[in-house]
XYZ file of C-alpha atoms in Angstrom:
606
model
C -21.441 -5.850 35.787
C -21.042 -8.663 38.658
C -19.824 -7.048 42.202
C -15.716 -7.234 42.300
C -15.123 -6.314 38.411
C -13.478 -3.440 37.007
C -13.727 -1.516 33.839
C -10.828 0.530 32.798
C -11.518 2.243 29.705
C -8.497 3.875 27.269
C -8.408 7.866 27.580
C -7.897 10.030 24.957
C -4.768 10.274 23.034
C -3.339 13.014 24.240
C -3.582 12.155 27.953
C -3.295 7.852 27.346
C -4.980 7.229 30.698
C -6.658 4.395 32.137
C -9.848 5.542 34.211
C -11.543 3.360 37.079
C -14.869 2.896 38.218
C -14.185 1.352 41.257
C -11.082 0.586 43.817
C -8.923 -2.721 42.688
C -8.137 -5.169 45.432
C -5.960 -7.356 42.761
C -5.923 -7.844 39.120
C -6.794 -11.382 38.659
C -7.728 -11.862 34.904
C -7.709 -9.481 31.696
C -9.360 -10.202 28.307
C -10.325 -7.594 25.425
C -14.339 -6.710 25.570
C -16.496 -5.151 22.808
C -14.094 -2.398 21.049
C -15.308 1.291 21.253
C -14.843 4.266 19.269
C -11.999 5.439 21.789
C -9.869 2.116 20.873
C -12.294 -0.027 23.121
C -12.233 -0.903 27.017
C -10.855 -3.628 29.050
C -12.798 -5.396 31.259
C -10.527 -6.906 34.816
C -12.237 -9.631 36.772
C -10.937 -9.266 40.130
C -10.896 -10.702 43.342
C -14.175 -10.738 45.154
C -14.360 -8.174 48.104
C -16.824 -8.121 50.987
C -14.860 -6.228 53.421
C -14.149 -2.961 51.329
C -12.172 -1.112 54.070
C -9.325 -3.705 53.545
C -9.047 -1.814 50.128
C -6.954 1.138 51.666
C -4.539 -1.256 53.495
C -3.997 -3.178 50.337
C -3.376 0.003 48.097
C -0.763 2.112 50.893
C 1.158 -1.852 50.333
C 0.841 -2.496 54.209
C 1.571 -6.600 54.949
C 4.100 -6.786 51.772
C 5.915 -9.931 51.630
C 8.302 -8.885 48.698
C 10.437 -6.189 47.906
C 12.080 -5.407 43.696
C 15.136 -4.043 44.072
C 16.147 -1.841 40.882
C 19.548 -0.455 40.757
C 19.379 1.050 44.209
C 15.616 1.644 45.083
C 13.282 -0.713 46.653
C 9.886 -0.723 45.383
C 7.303 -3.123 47.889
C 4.424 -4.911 46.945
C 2.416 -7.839 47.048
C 3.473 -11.267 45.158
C -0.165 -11.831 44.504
C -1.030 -8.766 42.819
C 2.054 -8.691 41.400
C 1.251 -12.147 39.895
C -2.001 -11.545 39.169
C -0.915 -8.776 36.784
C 1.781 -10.117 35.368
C 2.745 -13.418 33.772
C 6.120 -13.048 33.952
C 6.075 -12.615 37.886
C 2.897 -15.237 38.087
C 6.166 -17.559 37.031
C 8.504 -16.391 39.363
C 6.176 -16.603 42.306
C 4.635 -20.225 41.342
C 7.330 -22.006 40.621
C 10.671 -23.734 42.014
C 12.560 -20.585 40.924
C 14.929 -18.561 43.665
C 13.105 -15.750 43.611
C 9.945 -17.503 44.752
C 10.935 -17.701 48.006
C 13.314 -14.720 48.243
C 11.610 -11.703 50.376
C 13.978 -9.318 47.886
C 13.977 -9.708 44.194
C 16.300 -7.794 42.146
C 15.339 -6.623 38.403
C 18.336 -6.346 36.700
C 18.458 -3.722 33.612
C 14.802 -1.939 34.532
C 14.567 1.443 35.627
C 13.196 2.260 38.890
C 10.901 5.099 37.446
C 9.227 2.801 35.307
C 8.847 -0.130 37.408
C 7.446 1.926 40.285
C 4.675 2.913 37.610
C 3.994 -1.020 36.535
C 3.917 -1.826 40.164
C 0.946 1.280 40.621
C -1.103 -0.469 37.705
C -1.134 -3.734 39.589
C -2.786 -1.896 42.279
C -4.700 1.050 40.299
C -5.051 -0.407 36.940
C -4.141 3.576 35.956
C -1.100 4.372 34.418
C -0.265 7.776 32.354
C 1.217 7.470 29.017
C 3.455 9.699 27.179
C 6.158 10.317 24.265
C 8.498 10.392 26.933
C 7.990 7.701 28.564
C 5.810 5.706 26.102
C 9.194 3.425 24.841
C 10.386 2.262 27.939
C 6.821 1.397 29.276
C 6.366 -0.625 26.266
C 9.730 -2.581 26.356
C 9.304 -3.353 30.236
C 5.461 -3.815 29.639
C 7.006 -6.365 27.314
C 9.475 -7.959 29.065
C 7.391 -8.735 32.305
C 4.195 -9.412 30.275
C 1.816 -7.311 31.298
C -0.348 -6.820 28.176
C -2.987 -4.177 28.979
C -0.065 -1.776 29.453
C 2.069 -3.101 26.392
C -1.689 -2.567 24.521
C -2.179 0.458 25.797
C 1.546 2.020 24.558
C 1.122 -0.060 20.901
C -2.063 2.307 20.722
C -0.820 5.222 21.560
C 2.509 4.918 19.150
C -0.004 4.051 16.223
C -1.068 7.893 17.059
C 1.955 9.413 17.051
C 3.531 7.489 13.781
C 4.924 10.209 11.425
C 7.135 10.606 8.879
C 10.615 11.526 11.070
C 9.670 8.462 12.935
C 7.989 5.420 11.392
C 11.125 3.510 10.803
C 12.030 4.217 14.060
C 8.543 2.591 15.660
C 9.183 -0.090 12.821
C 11.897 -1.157 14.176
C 11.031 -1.071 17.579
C 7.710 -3.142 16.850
C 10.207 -5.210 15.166
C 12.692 -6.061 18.281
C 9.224 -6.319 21.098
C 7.151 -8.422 18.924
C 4.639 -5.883 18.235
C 3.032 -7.236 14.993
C 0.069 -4.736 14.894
C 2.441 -1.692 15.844
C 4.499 -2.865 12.846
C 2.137 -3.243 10.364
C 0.895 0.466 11.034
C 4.400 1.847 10.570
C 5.528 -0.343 7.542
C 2.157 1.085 5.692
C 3.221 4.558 6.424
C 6.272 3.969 5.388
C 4.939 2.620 2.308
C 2.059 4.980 1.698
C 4.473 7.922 2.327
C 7.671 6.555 0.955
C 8.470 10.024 -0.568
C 8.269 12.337 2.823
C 10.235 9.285 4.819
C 12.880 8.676 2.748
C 14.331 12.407 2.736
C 14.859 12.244 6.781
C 17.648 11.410 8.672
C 16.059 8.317 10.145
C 16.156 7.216 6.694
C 19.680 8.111 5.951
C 20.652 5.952 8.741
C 19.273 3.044 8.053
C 21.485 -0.175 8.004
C 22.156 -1.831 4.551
C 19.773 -4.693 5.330
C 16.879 -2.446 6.220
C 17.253 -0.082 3.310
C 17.814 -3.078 0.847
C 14.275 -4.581 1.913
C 12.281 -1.731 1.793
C 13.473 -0.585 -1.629
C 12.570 -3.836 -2.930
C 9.138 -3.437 -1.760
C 6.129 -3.347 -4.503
C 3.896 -1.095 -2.201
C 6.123 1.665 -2.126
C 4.275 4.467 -3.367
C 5.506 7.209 -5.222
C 5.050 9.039 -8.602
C 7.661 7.918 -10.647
C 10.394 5.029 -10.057
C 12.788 8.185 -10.133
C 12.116 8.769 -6.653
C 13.382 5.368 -5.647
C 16.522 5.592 -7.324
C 16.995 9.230 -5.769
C 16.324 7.844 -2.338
C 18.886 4.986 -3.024
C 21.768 7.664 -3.861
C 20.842 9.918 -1.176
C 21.496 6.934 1.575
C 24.898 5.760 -0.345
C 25.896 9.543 -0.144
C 25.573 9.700 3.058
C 28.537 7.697 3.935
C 29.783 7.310 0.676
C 33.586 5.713 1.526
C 31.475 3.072 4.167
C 28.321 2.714 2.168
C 30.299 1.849 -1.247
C 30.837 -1.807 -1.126
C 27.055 -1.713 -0.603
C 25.890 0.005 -4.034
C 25.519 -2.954 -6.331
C 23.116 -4.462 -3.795
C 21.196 -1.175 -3.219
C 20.579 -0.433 -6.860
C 19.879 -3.843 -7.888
C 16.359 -2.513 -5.888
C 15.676 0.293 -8.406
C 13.442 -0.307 -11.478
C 15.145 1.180 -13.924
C 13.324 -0.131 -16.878
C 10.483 1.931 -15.345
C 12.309 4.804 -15.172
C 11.882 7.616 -17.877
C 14.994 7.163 -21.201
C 14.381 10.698 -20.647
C 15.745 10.512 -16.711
C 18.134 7.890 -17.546
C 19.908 9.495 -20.166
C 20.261 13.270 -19.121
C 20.198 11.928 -14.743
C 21.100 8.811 -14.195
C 23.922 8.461 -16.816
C 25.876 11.743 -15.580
C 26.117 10.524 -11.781
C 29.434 9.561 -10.551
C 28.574 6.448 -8.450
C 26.891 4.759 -11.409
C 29.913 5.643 -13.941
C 32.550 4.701 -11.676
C 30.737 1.093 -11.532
C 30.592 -1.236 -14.076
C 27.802 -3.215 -12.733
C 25.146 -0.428 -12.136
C 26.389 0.937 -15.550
C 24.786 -2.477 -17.047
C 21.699 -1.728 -14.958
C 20.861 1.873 -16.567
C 22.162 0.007 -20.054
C 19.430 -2.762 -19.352
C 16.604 -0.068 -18.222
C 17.307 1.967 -21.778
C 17.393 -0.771 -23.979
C 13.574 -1.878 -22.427
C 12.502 1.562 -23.986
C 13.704 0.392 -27.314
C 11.748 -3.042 -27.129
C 8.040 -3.205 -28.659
C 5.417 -3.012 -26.083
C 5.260 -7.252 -26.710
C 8.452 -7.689 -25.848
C 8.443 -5.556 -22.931
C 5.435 -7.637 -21.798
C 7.622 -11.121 -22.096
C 10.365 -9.438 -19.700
C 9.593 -9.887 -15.869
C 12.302 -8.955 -13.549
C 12.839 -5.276 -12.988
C 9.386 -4.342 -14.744
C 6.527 -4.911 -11.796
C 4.944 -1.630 -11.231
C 5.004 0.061 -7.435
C 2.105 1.615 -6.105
C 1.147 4.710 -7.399
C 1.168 7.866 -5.400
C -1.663 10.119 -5.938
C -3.346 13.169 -4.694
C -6.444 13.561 -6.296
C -8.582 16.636 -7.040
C -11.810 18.377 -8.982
C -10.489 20.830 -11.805
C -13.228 23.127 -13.241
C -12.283 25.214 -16.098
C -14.994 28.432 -16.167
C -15.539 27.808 -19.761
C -17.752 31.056 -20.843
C -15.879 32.377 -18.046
C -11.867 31.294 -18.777
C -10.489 33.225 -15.917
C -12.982 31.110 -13.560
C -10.530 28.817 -13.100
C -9.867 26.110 -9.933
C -9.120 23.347 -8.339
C -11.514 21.009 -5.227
C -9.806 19.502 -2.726
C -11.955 16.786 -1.199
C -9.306 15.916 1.485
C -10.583 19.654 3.254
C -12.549 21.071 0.971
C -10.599 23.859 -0.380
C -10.540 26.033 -3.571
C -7.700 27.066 -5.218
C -6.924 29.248 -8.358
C -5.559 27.064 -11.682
C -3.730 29.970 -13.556
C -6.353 29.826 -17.294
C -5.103 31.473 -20.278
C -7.165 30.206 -22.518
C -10.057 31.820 -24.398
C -13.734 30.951 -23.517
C -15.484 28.425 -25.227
C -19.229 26.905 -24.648
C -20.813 23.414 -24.448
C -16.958 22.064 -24.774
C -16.010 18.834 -23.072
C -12.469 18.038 -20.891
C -10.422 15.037 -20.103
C -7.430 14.367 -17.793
C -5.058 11.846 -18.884
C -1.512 11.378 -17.543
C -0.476 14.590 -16.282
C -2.486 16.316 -18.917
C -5.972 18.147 -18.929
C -7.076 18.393 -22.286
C -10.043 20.953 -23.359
C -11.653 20.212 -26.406
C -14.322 20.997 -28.763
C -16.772 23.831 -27.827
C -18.028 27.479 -29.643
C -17.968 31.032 -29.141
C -19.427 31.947 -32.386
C -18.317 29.624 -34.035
C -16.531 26.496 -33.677
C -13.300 25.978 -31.791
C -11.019 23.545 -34.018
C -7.796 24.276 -31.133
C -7.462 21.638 -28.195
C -5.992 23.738 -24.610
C -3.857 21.289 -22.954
C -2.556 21.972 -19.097
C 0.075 19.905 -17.475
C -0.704 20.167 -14.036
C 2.488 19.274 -12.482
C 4.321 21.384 -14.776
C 1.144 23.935 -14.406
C 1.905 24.942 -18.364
C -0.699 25.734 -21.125
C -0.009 24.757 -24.712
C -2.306 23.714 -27.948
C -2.754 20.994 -30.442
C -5.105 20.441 -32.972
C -8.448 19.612 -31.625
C -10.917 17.200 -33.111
C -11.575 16.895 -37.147
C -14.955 17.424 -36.610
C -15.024 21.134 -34.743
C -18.617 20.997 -32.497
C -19.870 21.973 -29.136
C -22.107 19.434 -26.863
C -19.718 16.770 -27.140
C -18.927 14.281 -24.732
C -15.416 13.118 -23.752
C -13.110 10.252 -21.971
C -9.607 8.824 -21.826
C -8.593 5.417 -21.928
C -5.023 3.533 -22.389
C -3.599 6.592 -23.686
C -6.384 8.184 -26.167
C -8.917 10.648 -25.979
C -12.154 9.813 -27.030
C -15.041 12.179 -28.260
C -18.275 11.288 -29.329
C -21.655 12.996 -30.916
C -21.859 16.287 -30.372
C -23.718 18.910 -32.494
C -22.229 22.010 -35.481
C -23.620 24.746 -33.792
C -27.353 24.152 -33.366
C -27.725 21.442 -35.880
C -28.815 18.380 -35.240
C -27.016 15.779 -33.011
C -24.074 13.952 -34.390
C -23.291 9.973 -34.508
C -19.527 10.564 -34.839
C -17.066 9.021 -32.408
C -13.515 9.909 -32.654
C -10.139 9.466 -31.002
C -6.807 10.916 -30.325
C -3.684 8.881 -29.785
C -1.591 11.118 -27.156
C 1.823 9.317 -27.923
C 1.361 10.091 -31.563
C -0.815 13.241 -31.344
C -2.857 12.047 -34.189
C -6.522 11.786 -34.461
C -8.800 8.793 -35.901
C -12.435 8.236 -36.677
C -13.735 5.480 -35.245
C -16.962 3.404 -36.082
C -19.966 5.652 -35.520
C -22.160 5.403 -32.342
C -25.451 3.441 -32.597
C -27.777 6.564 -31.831
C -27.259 10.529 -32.799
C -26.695 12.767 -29.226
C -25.653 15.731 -27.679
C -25.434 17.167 -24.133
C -24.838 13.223 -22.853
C -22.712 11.406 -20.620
C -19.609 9.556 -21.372
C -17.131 7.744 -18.959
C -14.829 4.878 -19.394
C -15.264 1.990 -16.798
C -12.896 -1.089 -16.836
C -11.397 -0.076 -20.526
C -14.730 0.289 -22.017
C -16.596 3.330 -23.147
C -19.929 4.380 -21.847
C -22.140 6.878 -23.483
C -25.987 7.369 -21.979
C -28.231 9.884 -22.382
C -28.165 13.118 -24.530
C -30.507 14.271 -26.955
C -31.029 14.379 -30.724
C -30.557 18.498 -31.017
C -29.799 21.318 -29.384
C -32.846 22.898 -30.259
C -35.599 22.951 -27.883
C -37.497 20.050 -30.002
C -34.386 18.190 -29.600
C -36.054 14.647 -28.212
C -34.073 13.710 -24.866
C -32.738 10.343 -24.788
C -32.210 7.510 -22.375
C -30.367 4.747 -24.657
C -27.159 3.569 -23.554
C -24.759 2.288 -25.771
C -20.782 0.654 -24.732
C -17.764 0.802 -26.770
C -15.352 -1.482 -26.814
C -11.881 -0.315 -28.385
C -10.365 -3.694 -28.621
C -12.758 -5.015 -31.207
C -13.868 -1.311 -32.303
C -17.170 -2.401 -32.267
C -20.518 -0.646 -30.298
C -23.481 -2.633 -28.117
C -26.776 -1.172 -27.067
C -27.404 -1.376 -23.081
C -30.608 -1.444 -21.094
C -31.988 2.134 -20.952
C -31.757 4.306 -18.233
C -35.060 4.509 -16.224
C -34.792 8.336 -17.323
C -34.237 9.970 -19.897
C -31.655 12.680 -19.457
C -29.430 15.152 -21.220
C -27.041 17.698 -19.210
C -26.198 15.206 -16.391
C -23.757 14.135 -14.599
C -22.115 10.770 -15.236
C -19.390 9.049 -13.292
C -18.258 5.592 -12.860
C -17.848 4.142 -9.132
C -16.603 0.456 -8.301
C -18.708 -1.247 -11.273
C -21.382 1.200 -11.515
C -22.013 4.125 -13.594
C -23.931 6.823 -11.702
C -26.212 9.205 -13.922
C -27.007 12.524 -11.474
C -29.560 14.936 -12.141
C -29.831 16.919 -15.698
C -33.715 17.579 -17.232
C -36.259 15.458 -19.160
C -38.347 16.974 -21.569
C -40.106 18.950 -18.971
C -37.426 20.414 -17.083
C -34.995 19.788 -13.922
C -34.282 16.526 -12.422
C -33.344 15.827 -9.065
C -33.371 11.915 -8.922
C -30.383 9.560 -9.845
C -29.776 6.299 -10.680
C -26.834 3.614 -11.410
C -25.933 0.988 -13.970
C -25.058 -2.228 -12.974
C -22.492 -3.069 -15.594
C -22.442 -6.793 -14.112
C -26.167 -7.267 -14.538
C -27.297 -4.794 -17.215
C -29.395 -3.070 -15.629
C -30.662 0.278 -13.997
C -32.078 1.137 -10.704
C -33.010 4.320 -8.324
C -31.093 5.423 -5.339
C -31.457 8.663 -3.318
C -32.476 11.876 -5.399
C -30.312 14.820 -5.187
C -31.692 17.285 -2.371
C -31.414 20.139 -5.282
C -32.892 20.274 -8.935
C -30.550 20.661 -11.578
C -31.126 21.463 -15.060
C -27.227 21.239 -15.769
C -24.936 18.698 -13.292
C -21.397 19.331 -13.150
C -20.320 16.726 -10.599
C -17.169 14.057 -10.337
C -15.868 10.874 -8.235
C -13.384 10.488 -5.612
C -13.338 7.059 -3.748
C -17.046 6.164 -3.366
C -17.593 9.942 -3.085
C -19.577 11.665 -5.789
C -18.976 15.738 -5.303
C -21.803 18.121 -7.290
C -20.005 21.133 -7.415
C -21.841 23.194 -9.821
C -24.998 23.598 -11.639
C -27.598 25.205 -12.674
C -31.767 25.138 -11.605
C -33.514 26.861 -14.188
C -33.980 30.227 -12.078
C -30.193 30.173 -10.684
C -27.149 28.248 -9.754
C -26.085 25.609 -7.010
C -25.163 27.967 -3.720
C -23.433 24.977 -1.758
C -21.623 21.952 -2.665
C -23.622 18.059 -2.724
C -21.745 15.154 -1.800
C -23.940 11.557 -2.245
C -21.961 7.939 -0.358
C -22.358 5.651 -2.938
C -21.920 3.054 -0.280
C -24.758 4.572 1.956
C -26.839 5.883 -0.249
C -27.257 9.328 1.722
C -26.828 12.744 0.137
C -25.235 15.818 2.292
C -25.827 19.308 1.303
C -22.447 21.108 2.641
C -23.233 24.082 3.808
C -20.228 25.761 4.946
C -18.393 24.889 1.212
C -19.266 27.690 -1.667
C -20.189 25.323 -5.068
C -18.643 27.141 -7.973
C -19.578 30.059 -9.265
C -19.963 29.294 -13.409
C -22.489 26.725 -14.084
C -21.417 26.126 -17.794
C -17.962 25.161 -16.170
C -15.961 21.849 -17.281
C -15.363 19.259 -15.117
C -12.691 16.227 -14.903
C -10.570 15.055 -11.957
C -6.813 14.782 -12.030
C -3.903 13.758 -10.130
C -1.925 16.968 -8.949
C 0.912 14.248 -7.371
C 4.155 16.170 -7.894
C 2.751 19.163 -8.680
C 4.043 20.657 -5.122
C 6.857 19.012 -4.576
C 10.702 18.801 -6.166
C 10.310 16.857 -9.916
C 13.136 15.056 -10.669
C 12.822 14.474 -14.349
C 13.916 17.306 -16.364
């Protein structure tokens, strides 16, 4: 850096501190350098210096030729490093304005506290930032223009945005012009619609605000019932003001997407919606789109686009030979916890999560298991239904658009199956669909942009069972099969999981034992190709997908089981082997993820 520059880097967040490398004579220039993993620095061009012990003189305000008068302090200083820092006094100093040539210029509204500090920056470039300070900083830093310090304040609010105050910062972004401070609180707002709107920053909301936000299609939440609760919890509020106001705020709420279930036995029975006509024709209007074909209800438009939907994923594994060996993965902090598993044990079965449902199907003990388990996770309740026609173990399984699909499979150390089935969860019927191309067992099967995938397996359970690396797709819409390019490998007892266009195939054995490499399918191009191998042989994968994350949370290496969970970055290629995270503890576990949104938390419908 040239002699007579400064850097001034951003502190952490807890301090919000501006650091200096050397003395400041006066501020004569700010732009934005090369961003940094602290929120980047900025870089000051100031005046040259050659005689440094002026700097002292400069910085006790000695020679001052102005003085701001706020309310009843005067604060000295320098018009030149005053207008060197700040546009808004660079325009009072240069031009034919009073105050240019006034020795005392008086700053209406400010507060002396906080101008004292602006005036230190313009000599320091340090200033301390803090939650109680950070709002007026930011509204004077605004008003006089001095954007490092108006920069500095929009970072550190982006830190402290919560939910009991994002509307607040919203709104304040809103009134400075702080685009980038608004866009952070309006997506937390969004992406946490169902923490914000149960505070009191919410409830007090004015009519316009709370209009426009329940109208927006990025709200997300798990059900459209928690955006008609949050619009009767703010007319409640202040019921005899907010009344003339209730049309307009339910006008926002979706009820065609809400439950007949909700509307009938919730929505009906509250007193602000039968004491008005007009939302009375709304909950009418969202019960009769439940009685409409699913083509009609495709031709109607207003009322019917979908918000965004909430979710909290995780990794159930049910312990299979070992029921009670039951849990969930929490990939936001790595965490096990207990599912409560009543069911009996059952090998070489298969699960599937669809719609607030896990179901567990197919399987042996010594013989057969024709029952399907079923846990609703929110709910956290076991029942059973009839399980697939065909009772087998080393099936495969996947959901799509409402149905379960099974496919090959083998009767209890026969030979591998063809047969491809499906069950219909509104109707809770089964159907036999056309047969697969090839015979397998102990393959993969995942759905990937409404088509079904099935690579790998083998032709028997036995140990002269042939292992296979034929692909083959499904597509229900025509109900017809394709073969794909083979998989470099041939593979049975592997993982398989589908990540942004690619289907991942982890581990399993060959013919002559354990595999640790992997590879992907490029659905676009049809075609197969190596990444990074798995630092850890499996026999048997049990892994799953989160994001671009795939987790390999159990398994089994011929002479013992995985100790530690795997995690492999799709995106960068590079495997982890987590050390400090137990993998679980049954190797001939099941494994699906679900969506545990609403399990912990108040559910509306009834």
């Amino acid at each position: 850096m040239t002699d007579g520059s400064v850097v001034i880097e951003l502190g952490s967040a807890q301090s919000g501190c501006w650091r200096t490398r050397q003395e400041v004579v006066s501020v004569a220039s700010v732009r934005r350098d090369r961003p940094s993993d602290q929120g980047g620095r900025l870089v000051v061009a100031t005046i040259s210096v050659k005689r440094r012990w002026h700097i002292p003189e400069i910085l006790e305000k000695t020679l001052c030729d102005v003085i701001l008068m706020v309310q009843e302090r005067k604060i000295p200083a320098h018009r030149v490093v005053l207008a060197a820092a700040s546009h808004f006094f660079n325009l009072m100093f240069t031009t034919n304005m009073l105050e240019s040539k006034s020795f005392e210029v008086e700053l209406k509204d400010a507060e002396p506290d906080i101008i004292e500090q602006l005036v230190e920056f313009a000599y320091t470039a340090r200033i301390s930032v803090n939650s109680n300070n950070v709002q007026s900083l930011l509204d004077a830093a605004n008003q006089y223009q001095i954007e490092p310090v108006k920069k500095m304040c929009v970072d550190f609010l982006k830190e402290q945005v919560d939910a009991s105050n994002c509307l607040g910062i919203s709104v304040l972004a809103e009134c400075l012009d702080c685009p980038e401070l608004k866009a952070t609180a309006d997506d937390f707002i969004h992406q946490h619609f169902t923490e914000v709107y149960k505070t009191d920053e919410f409830l007090q909301l004015d009519v316009k605000r709370v209009t426009h936000l329940l109208n927006q299609d990025t709200l997300t939440v798990r059900a459209e019932d928690q955006v008609y609760d949050a619009a009767v919890r703010w007319l409640k509020y202040d019921e005899p003001n907010r009344q003339p106001f209730m049309v307009d705020i339910l006008a926002k709420v979706r009820f065609p997407l809400i439950s007949k279930n909700f509307l009938s036995k919730t929505v009906q029975a509250e007193p602000l919606i039968q004491d008005n006509p007009e939302c009375l024709k709304m909950v009418i209007s969202g019960m009769r789109y439940h009685l409409l074909s699913p083509e009609d209800r495709e031709e109607l438009v207003e009322g019917t686009r979908p918000r965004r939907k909430k979710h909290d994923y995780r990794i159930a594994l049910f312990g299979g030979s070992q029921p009670q060996s039951c849990r969930y993965f929490n990939p936001k902090d790595y965490s096990w916890t207990d599912i409560r598993c009543p069911f009996e044990k059952r090998r070489d079965a298969a699960c599937v999560f669809w719609d607030n449902v896990v179901y567990i199907l197919g399987g042996s003990q010594l013989f057969p298991i024709k029952r399907m388990d079923c846990y609703n996770v929110v709910k956290d309740s076991w029942y059973s239904k009839l399980g697939p026609p065909t009772p087998r173990d080393s099936l495969a399984a996947c959901a799509a658009e409402g149905k379960i699909y099974t496919s090959g499979g083998s009767e209890v150390g026969n030979s591998a199956l063809y047969l491809f089935e499906c069950y219909d969860t509104r109707t809770e019927s089964w159907h036999t669909k056309p047969s697969m191309l090839t015979q397998r067992c102990s393959h993969g099967m995942v759905e990937a942009n409404g088509l079904i995938y099935v690579c790998g397996g083998s032709l028997g359970n036995n140990v002269s069972g042939r292992v296979l690396n034929s692909c083959e797709v499904y597509d229900p819409a025509t109900e017809t099969w394709t073969e794909l390019c083979p998989m470099i490998e041939a593979r049975k007892n592997h993982g398989l999981v589908f990540v942004k266009d690619k289907i991942f195939a982890v581990g399993g054995q060959n013919g002559l034992g354990g595999l640790d490499n992997v590879e992907y399918y490029d659905i676009k191009l049809n075609e197969w190709k190596m990444v990074s191998p798995m630092p850890w042989k499996g026999v048997t994968v049990k892994c799953a997908a989160v994001g671009s994350i795939v987790y390999v949370l159990a398994g089994f290496q011929g002479v013992g089981r995985l100790g530690h969970i795997l995690e492999y970055n799709t995106e960068t290629d590079k495997w982890v082997a987590n050390s400090k995270v137990r993998a679980f503890p049954v190797t001939s576990c099941l494994i699906c993820v679900v969506d545990t949104c609403g399990a912990n938390e108040e559910t509306l419908e009834t």
